[in-house]
mmCIF file with all atom_site columns, C-alpha atoms and ligand atoms in Angstrom:
data_model
loop_
_atom_site.group_PDB
_atom_site.id
_atom_site.type_symbol
_atom_site.label_atom_id
_atom_site.label_alt_id
_atom_site.label_comp_id
_atom_site.label_asym_id
_atom_site.label_entity_id
_atom_site.label_seq_id
_atom_site.pdbx_PDB_ins_code
_atom_site.Cartn_x
_atom_site.Cartn_y
_atom_site.Cartn_z
_atom_site.occupancy
_atom_site.B_iso_or_equiv
_atom_site.pdbx_formal_charge
_atom_site.auth_seq_id
_atom_site.auth_comp_id
_atom_site.auth_asym_id
_atom_site.auth_atom_id
_atom_site.pdbx_PDB_model_num
ATOM   1   C CA  . MET A 1 1   ? -6.214  -16.961 -12.278 1.00 85.00 ? 1   MET A CA  1
ATOM   2   C CA  . ALA A 1 2   ? -3.778  -15.269 -9.701  1.00 93.00 ? 2   ALA A CA  1
ATOM   3   C CA  . SER A 1 3   ? -4.306  -11.840 -8.750  1.00 95.00 ? 3   SER A CA  1
ATOM   4   C CA  . ILE A 1 4   ? -2.153  -9.191  -9.984  1.00 98.00 ? 4   ILE A CA  1
ATOM   5   C CA  . PHE A 1 5   ? -1.022  -8.905  -6.407  1.00 98.00 ? 5   PHE A CA  1
ATOM   6   C CA  . SER A 1 6   ? -0.269  -12.572 -6.118  1.00 98.00 ? 6   SER A CA  1
ATOM   7   C CA  . ARG A 1 7   ? 1.934   -12.113 -9.307  1.00 98.00 ? 7   ARG A CA  1
ATOM   8   C CA  . ILE A 1 8   ? 3.761   -9.375  -7.421  1.00 98.00 ? 8   ILE A CA  1
ATOM   9   C CA  . VAL A 1 9   ? 4.184   -11.639 -4.292  1.00 98.00 ? 9   VAL A CA  1
ATOM   10  C CA  . ALA A 1 10  ? 5.521   -14.355 -6.671  1.00 97.00 ? 10  ALA A CA  1
ATOM   11  C CA  . GLY A 1 11  ? 8.067   -11.904 -8.333  1.00 97.00 ? 11  GLY A CA  1
ATOM   12  C CA  . GLU A 1 12  ? 6.426   -12.248 -11.703 1.00 97.00 ? 12  GLU A CA  1
ATOM   13  C CA  . ILE A 1 13  ? 5.546   -8.546  -11.797 1.00 97.00 ? 13  ILE A CA  1
ATOM   14  C CA  . PRO A 1 14  ? 7.911   -6.025  -10.454 1.00 98.00 ? 14  PRO A CA  1
ATOM   15  C CA  . CYS A 1 15  ? 6.912   -3.490  -7.484  1.00 98.00 ? 15  CYS A CA  1
ATOM   16  C CA  . TYR A 1 16  ? 8.522   -0.852  -5.458  1.00 98.00 ? 16  TYR A CA  1
ATOM   17  C CA  . LYS A 1 17  ? 8.669   -2.974  -2.348  1.00 98.00 ? 17  LYS A CA  1
ATOM   18  C CA  . VAL A 1 18  ? 8.630   -1.054  1.038   1.00 98.00 ? 18  VAL A CA  1
ATOM   19  C CA  . ALA A 1 19  ? 8.471   -3.774  3.603   1.00 98.00 ? 19  ALA A CA  1
ATOM   20  C CA  . GLU A 1 20  ? 7.937   -7.522  3.939   1.00 98.00 ? 20  GLU A CA  1
ATOM   21  C CA  . THR A 1 21  ? 7.251   -10.152 6.630   1.00 98.00 ? 21  THR A CA  1
ATOM   22  C CA  . ASP A 1 22  ? 6.590   -13.934 6.260   1.00 98.00 ? 22  ASP A CA  1
ATOM   23  C CA  . THR A 1 23  ? 3.091   -13.178 5.627   1.00 98.00 ? 23  THR A CA  1
ATOM   24  C CA  . CYS A 1 24  ? 2.629   -9.575  4.385   1.00 98.00 ? 24  CYS A CA  1
ATOM   25  C CA  . LEU A 1 25  ? 4.073   -7.356  1.769   1.00 98.00 ? 25  LEU A CA  1
ATOM   26  C CA  . ALA A 1 26  ? 3.823   -3.562  1.365   1.00 98.00 ? 26  ALA A CA  1
ATOM   27  C CA  . PHE A 1 27  ? 4.649   -1.796  -1.948  1.00 98.00 ? 27  PHE A CA  1
ATOM   28  C CA  . LEU A 1 28  ? 4.044   1.690   -3.583  1.00 98.00 ? 28  LEU A CA  1
ATOM   29  C CA  . ASP A 1 29  ? 0.762   1.975   -5.368  1.00 98.00 ? 29  ASP A CA  1
ATOM   30  C CA  . ILE A 1 30  ? 1.595   2.569   -9.155  1.00 97.00 ? 30  ILE A CA  1
ATOM   31  C CA  . ASN A 1 31  ? -1.041  5.363   -9.397  1.00 96.00 ? 31  ASN A CA  1
ATOM   32  C CA  . PRO A 1 32  ? -0.760  7.188   -6.193  1.00 96.00 ? 32  PRO A CA  1
ATOM   33  C CA  . MET A 1 33  ? -3.148  9.723   -4.781  1.00 95.00 ? 33  MET A CA  1
ATOM   34  C CA  . ALA A 1 34  ? -0.287  11.276  -2.907  1.00 95.00 ? 34  ALA A CA  1
ATOM   35  C CA  . LYS A 1 35  ? 3.427   10.890  -2.587  1.00 96.00 ? 35  LYS A CA  1
ATOM   36  C CA  . GLY A 1 36  ? 4.000   7.662   -0.577  1.00 98.00 ? 36  GLY A CA  1
ATOM   37  C CA  . HIS A 1 37  ? 0.586   6.166   -1.176  1.00 98.00 ? 37  HIS A CA  1
ATOM   38  C CA  . LEU A 1 38  ? 1.229   2.474   -0.507  1.00 98.00 ? 38  LEU A CA  1
ATOM   39  C CA  . LEU A 1 39  ? -0.619  -0.835  -0.213  1.00 98.00 ? 39  LEU A CA  1
ATOM   40  C CA  . CYS A 1 40  ? -0.276  -3.532  2.348   1.00 98.00 ? 40  CYS A CA  1
ATOM   41  C CA  . ILE A 1 41  ? -1.446  -6.901  1.469   1.00 98.00 ? 41  ILE A CA  1
ATOM   42  C CA  . PRO A 1 42  ? -1.506  -10.475 2.957   1.00 98.00 ? 42  PRO A CA  1
ATOM   43  C CA  . LYS A 1 43  ? 0.698   -12.652 0.807   1.00 98.00 ? 43  LYS A CA  1
ATOM   44  C CA  . LYS A 1 44  ? -2.032  -15.195 0.778   1.00 98.00 ? 44  LYS A CA  1
ATOM   45  C CA  . GLU A 1 45  ? -4.628  -14.341 -1.863  1.00 98.00 ? 45  GLU A CA  1
ATOM   46  C CA  . ILE A 1 46  ? -8.092  -13.654 -0.235  1.00 98.00 ? 46  ILE A CA  1
ATOM   47  C CA  . ASP A 1 47  ? -10.398 -11.329 -2.013  1.00 98.00 ? 47  ASP A CA  1
ATOM   48  C CA  . TYR A 1 48  ? -12.437 -9.674  0.648   1.00 98.00 ? 48  TYR A CA  1
ATOM   49  C CA  . ILE A 1 49  ? -10.569 -8.109  3.603   1.00 98.00 ? 49  ILE A CA  1
ATOM   50  C CA  . PHE A 1 50  ? -13.304 -9.127  6.077   1.00 98.00 ? 50  PHE A CA  1
ATOM   51  C CA  . ASP A 1 51  ? -12.900 -12.761 4.749   1.00 98.00 ? 51  ASP A CA  1
ATOM   52  C CA  . LEU A 1 52  ? -9.528  -12.968 6.487   1.00 98.00 ? 52  LEU A CA  1
ATOM   53  C CA  . ASP A 1 53  ? -9.766  -15.070 9.681   1.00 98.00 ? 53  ASP A CA  1
ATOM   54  C CA  . ASP A 1 54  ? -8.900  -13.312 12.865  1.00 98.00 ? 54  ASP A CA  1
ATOM   55  C CA  . ALA A 1 55  ? -5.294  -14.140 12.968  1.00 98.00 ? 55  ALA A CA  1
ATOM   56  C CA  . GLN A 1 56  ? -4.819  -12.990 9.280   1.00 98.00 ? 56  GLN A CA  1
ATOM   57  C CA  . PHE A 1 57  ? -6.738  -9.816  9.847   1.00 98.00 ? 57  PHE A CA  1
ATOM   58  C CA  . THR A 1 58  ? -4.981  -8.939  12.989  1.00 98.00 ? 58  THR A CA  1
ATOM   59  C CA  . ASP A 1 59  ? -1.565  -9.748  11.397  1.00 98.00 ? 59  ASP A CA  1
ATOM   60  C CA  . LEU A 1 60  ? -2.357  -7.499  8.337   1.00 98.00 ? 60  LEU A CA  1
ATOM   61  C CA  . GLN A 1 61  ? -3.443  -4.532  10.632  1.00 98.00 ? 61  GLN A CA  1
ATOM   62  C CA  . LEU A 1 62  ? -0.473  -4.749  12.930  1.00 98.00 ? 62  LEU A CA  1
ATOM   63  C CA  . PHE A 1 63  ? 1.858   -5.032  9.762   1.00 98.00 ? 63  PHE A CA  1
ATOM   64  C CA  . SER A 1 64  ? 0.073   -1.913  8.284   1.00 98.00 ? 64  SER A CA  1
ATOM   65  C CA  . LYS A 1 65  ? 0.412   -0.123  11.543  1.00 98.00 ? 65  LYS A CA  1
ATOM   66  C CA  . ARG A 1 66  ? 4.294   -0.669  11.607  1.00 98.00 ? 66  ARG A CA  1
ATOM   67  C CA  . VAL A 1 67  ? 4.433   0.448   7.844   1.00 98.00 ? 67  VAL A CA  1
ATOM   68  C CA  . ALA A 1 68  ? 2.465   3.609   8.573   1.00 98.00 ? 68  ALA A CA  1
ATOM   69  C CA  . LYS A 1 69  ? 4.922   4.571   11.114  1.00 98.00 ? 69  LYS A CA  1
ATOM   70  C CA  . ALA A 1 70  ? 7.678   4.335   8.809   1.00 98.00 ? 70  ALA A CA  1
ATOM   71  C CA  . LEU A 1 71  ? 5.832   6.011   6.030   1.00 98.00 ? 71  LEU A CA  1
ATOM   72  C CA  . LYS A 1 72  ? 5.175   8.935   8.460   1.00 98.00 ? 72  LYS A CA  1
ATOM   73  C CA  . GLN A 1 73  ? 8.910   9.233   9.159   1.00 98.00 ? 73  GLN A CA  1
ATOM   74  C CA  . ALA A 1 74  ? 9.770   9.206   5.586   1.00 98.00 ? 74  ALA A CA  1
ATOM   75  C CA  . VAL A 1 75  ? 7.184   11.270  3.993   1.00 98.00 ? 75  VAL A CA  1
ATOM   76  C CA  . GLN A 1 76  ? 6.103   14.833  5.309   1.00 97.00 ? 76  GLN A CA  1
ATOM   77  C CA  . CYS A 1 77  ? 2.305   14.771  6.219   1.00 98.00 ? 77  CYS A CA  1
ATOM   78  C CA  . ILE A 1 78  ? -0.001  15.567  8.853   1.00 98.00 ? 78  ILE A CA  1
ATOM   79  C CA  . ARG A 1 79  ? -1.168  11.922  9.298   1.00 97.00 ? 79  ARG A CA  1
ATOM   80  C CA  . VAL A 1 80  ? -1.187  8.846   7.481   1.00 98.00 ? 80  VAL A CA  1
ATOM   81  C CA  . GLY A 1 81  ? -4.834  7.913   6.141   1.00 98.00 ? 81  GLY A CA  1
ATOM   82  C CA  . VAL A 1 82  ? -6.149  4.479   5.792   1.00 98.00 ? 82  VAL A CA  1
ATOM   83  C CA  . ALA A 1 83  ? -8.545  3.256   3.184   1.00 98.00 ? 83  ALA A CA  1
ATOM   84  C CA  . VAL A 1 84  ? -9.950  -0.070  2.174   1.00 98.00 ? 84  VAL A CA  1
ATOM   85  C CA  . GLN A 1 85  ? -11.738 -0.292  -1.236  1.00 96.00 ? 85  GLN A CA  1
ATOM   86  C CA  . GLY A 1 86  ? -10.968 -3.403  -3.135  1.00 96.00 ? 86  GLY A CA  1
ATOM   87  C CA  . LEU A 1 87  ? -13.254 -2.561  -6.018  1.00 96.00 ? 87  LEU A CA  1
ATOM   88  C CA  . ASP A 1 88  ? -10.315 -2.957  -8.682  1.00 97.00 ? 88  ASP A CA  1
ATOM   89  C CA  . VAL A 1 89  ? -8.031  -5.699  -7.498  1.00 98.00 ? 89  VAL A CA  1
ATOM   90  C CA  . PRO A 1 90  ? -9.595  -8.751  -5.828  1.00 97.00 ? 90  PRO A CA  1
ATOM   91  C CA  . HIS A 1 91  ? -6.839  -9.243  -3.345  1.00 98.00 ? 91  HIS A CA  1
ATOM   92  C CA  . ALA A 1 92  ? -7.209  -7.793  0.055   1.00 98.00 ? 92  ALA A CA  1
ATOM   93  C CA  . HIS A 1 93  ? -5.257  -4.590  0.666   1.00 98.00 ? 93  HIS A CA  1
ATOM   94  C CA  . ILE A 1 94  ? -5.052  -1.726  2.934   1.00 98.00 ? 94  ILE A CA  1
ATOM   95  C CA  . HIS A 1 95  ? -4.214  1.698   1.378   1.00 98.00 ? 95  HIS A CA  1
ATOM   96  C CA  . LEU A 1 96  ? -1.852  3.915   3.450   1.00 98.00 ? 96  LEU A CA  1
ATOM   97  C CA  . ILE A 1 97  ? -1.811  7.621   2.061   1.00 98.00 ? 97  ILE A CA  1
ATOM   98  C CA  . PRO A 1 98  ? 0.130   10.368  3.601   1.00 98.00 ? 98  PRO A CA  1
ATOM   99  C CA  . LEU A 1 99  ? -2.413  13.085  4.275   1.00 97.00 ? 99  LEU A CA  1
ATOM   100 C CA  . ASN A 1 100 ? -1.638  16.809  3.995   1.00 95.00 ? 100 ASN A CA  1
ATOM   101 C CA  . SER A 1 101 ? -5.334  17.746  2.750   1.00 92.00 ? 101 SER A CA  1
ATOM   102 C CA  . PRO A 1 102 ? -8.580  15.966  2.654   1.00 90.00 ? 102 PRO A CA  1
ATOM   103 C CA  . ASP A 1 103 ? -8.304  15.714  -1.025  1.00 88.00 ? 103 ASP A CA  1
ATOM   104 C CA  . ASP A 1 104 ? -5.490  13.397  -0.603  1.00 91.00 ? 104 ASP A CA  1
ATOM   105 C CA  . LEU A 1 105 ? -7.905  10.672  0.174   1.00 93.00 ? 105 LEU A CA  1
ATOM   106 C CA  . ASP A 1 106 ? -10.280 11.355  -2.723  1.00 93.00 ? 106 ASP A CA  1
ATOM   107 C CA  . PHE A 1 107 ? -10.113 8.369   -4.944  1.00 94.00 ? 107 PHE A CA  1
ATOM   108 C CA  . LYS A 1 108 ? -11.807 10.292  -7.625  1.00 93.00 ? 108 LYS A CA  1
ATOM   109 C CA  . ARG A 1 109 ? -9.146  13.018  -7.749  1.00 87.00 ? 109 ARG A CA  1
ATOM   110 C CA  . ALA A 1 110 ? -7.934  13.738  -11.317 1.00 87.00 ? 110 ALA A CA  1
ATOM   111 C CA  . ASP A 1 111 ? -4.726  15.380  -10.553 1.00 90.00 ? 111 ASP A CA  1
ATOM   112 C CA  . ARG A 1 112 ? -2.565  12.520  -9.118  1.00 92.00 ? 112 ARG A CA  1
ATOM   113 C CA  . PRO A 1 113 ? 0.968   13.171  -8.657  1.00 94.00 ? 113 PRO A CA  1
ATOM   114 C CA  . LYS A 1 114 ? 3.358   11.505  -11.178 1.00 96.00 ? 114 LYS A CA  1
ATOM   115 C CA  . PHE A 1 115 ? 6.767   9.981   -10.159 1.00 98.00 ? 115 PHE A CA  1
ATOM   116 C CA  . THR A 1 116 ? 9.525   8.692   -12.345 1.00 98.00 ? 116 THR A CA  1
ATOM   117 C CA  . PRO A 1 117 ? 10.741  5.099   -11.834 1.00 98.00 ? 117 PRO A CA  1
ATOM   118 C CA  . GLU A 1 118 ? 13.922  6.524   -10.032 1.00 98.00 ? 118 GLU A CA  1
ATOM   119 C CA  . GLU A 1 119 ? 11.680  8.532   -7.733  1.00 98.00 ? 119 GLU A CA  1
ATOM   120 C CA  . PHE A 1 120 ? 9.621   5.620   -6.825  1.00 98.00 ? 120 PHE A CA  1
ATOM   121 C CA  . GLN A 1 121 ? 12.527  3.564   -6.109  1.00 98.00 ? 121 GLN A CA  1
ATOM   122 C CA  . GLN A 1 122 ? 14.162  6.054   -4.005  1.00 98.00 ? 122 GLN A CA  1
ATOM   123 C CA  . LEU A 1 123 ? 10.988  6.694   -1.978  1.00 98.00 ? 123 LEU A CA  1
ATOM   124 C CA  . ALA A 1 124 ? 10.450  2.919   -1.349  1.00 98.00 ? 124 ALA A CA  1
ATOM   125 C CA  . ALA A 1 125 ? 14.070  2.660   -0.131  1.00 98.00 ? 125 ALA A CA  1
ATOM   126 C CA  . GLU A 1 126 ? 13.533  5.682   2.151   1.00 98.00 ? 126 GLU A CA  1
ATOM   127 C CA  . ILE A 1 127 ? 10.215  4.229   3.693   1.00 98.00 ? 127 ILE A CA  1
ATOM   128 C CA  . ALA A 1 128 ? 12.034  0.735   3.937   1.00 98.00 ? 128 ALA A CA  1
ATOM   129 C CA  . ARG A 1 129 ? 14.877  2.419   5.783   1.00 98.00 ? 129 ARG A CA  1
ATOM   130 C CA  . HIS A 1 130 ? 12.466  3.418   8.816   1.00 98.00 ? 130 HIS A CA  1
ATOM   131 C CA  . PHE A 1 131 ? 10.476  -0.030  8.673   1.00 97.00 ? 131 PHE A CA  1
HETATM 132 P P1  . LIG B 2 .   ? -8.744  -0.874  -5.106  1.00 67.38 ? 1   LIG B P1  1
HETATM 133 O O1  . LIG B 2 .   ? -9.003  -2.453  -5.697  1.00 67.38 ? 1   LIG B O1  1
HETATM 134 O O2  . LIG B 2 .   ? -8.538  -0.697  -3.729  1.00 67.38 ? 1   LIG B O2  1
HETATM 135 O O3  . LIG B 2 .   ? -10.052 -0.237  -5.692  1.00 67.38 ? 1   LIG B O3  1
HETATM 136 O O4  . LIG B 2 .   ? -7.463  -0.390  -5.981  1.00 67.38 ? 1   LIG B O4  1
HETATM 137 C C1  . LIG B 2 .   ? -6.384  -0.943  -6.227  1.00 67.38 ? 1   LIG B C1  1
HETATM 138 C C2  . LIG B 2 .   ? -5.125  -0.090  -6.232  1.00 67.38 ? 1   LIG B C2  1
HETATM 139 O O5  . LIG B 2 .   ? -4.164  -0.923  -6.654  1.00 67.38 ? 1   LIG B O5  1
HETATM 140 C C3  . LIG B 2 .   ? -5.225  1.071   -7.007  1.00 67.38 ? 1   LIG B C3  1
HETATM 141 O O6  . LIG B 2 .   ? -4.949  2.252   -6.284  1.00 67.38 ? 1   LIG B O6  1
HETATM 142 C C4  . LIG B 2 .   ? -4.206  0.825   -8.064  1.00 67.38 ? 1   LIG B C4  1
HETATM 143 O O7  . LIG B 2 .   ? -3.604  2.124   -8.620  1.00 67.38 ? 1   LIG B O7  1
HETATM 144 C C5  . LIG B 2 .   ? -3.335  -0.163  -7.590  1.00 67.38 ? 1   LIG B C5  1
HETATM 145 N N1  . LIG B 2 .   ? -2.815  -1.070  -8.433  1.00 67.38 ? 1   LIG B N1  1
HETATM 146 C C6  . LIG B 2 .   ? -3.278  -1.820  -9.397  1.00 67.38 ? 1   LIG B C6  1
HETATM 147 N N2  . LIG B 2 .   ? -2.544  -2.544  -10.139 1.00 67.38 ? 1   LIG B N2  1
HETATM 148 C C7  . LIG B 2 .   ? -1.227  -2.272  -9.669  1.00 67.38 ? 1   LIG B C7  1
HETATM 149 C C8  . LIG B 2 .   ? -0.044  -3.034  -9.965  1.00 67.38 ? 1   LIG B C8  1
HETATM 150 O O8  . LIG B 2 .   ? 0.261   -3.764  -10.755 1.00 67.38 ? 1   LIG B O8  1
HETATM 151 N N3  . LIG B 2 .   ? 1.081   -2.494  -9.173  1.00 67.38 ? 1   LIG B N3  1
HETATM 152 C C9  . LIG B 2 .   ? 0.825   -1.553  -8.094  1.00 67.38 ? 1   LIG B C9  1
HETATM 153 N N4  . LIG B 2 .   ? 1.876   -1.051  -7.380  1.00 67.38 ? 1   LIG B N4  1
HETATM 154 N N5  . LIG B 2 .   ? -0.357  -1.127  -7.798  1.00 67.38 ? 1   LIG B N5  1
HETATM 155 C C10 . LIG B 2 .   ? -1.438  -1.387  -8.614  1.00 67.38 ? 1   LIG B C10 1
#
């Protein structure tokens, strides 16, 4: 069965899209740890990030770097943090998380910020503008 992220790539499930190339997609995380938390994925479904071949891995990293620069311009933060977990969704992805405090990279934090669909949409458009 296709991963939820493959279904997003196929357009079967909506997302707040931030950036796209022929091979990669970036969209806002639906349960963000901080404002602007987003995910960069290869469009081709491969579960474990270290199973990507060298070209796919490099492509995803360079895409993430470009997205991180756009994110930093769009969202006030000290730095953009990077995390790879993949314990929930079996489709390789890189978390990019604007950091203003070490807690912003705590996957266990309970007080996650909430956004309306309109706020998510505006945020995605603002990041996309800088890509
Ligand atoms: P991980 O697999 O790295 O542990 O976490 C998966 C991440 O994907 C989580 O941060 C979760 O909020 C996010 N996520 C799961 N399902 C969806 C979805 O349908 N849409 C979006 N935008 N994010 C999702």
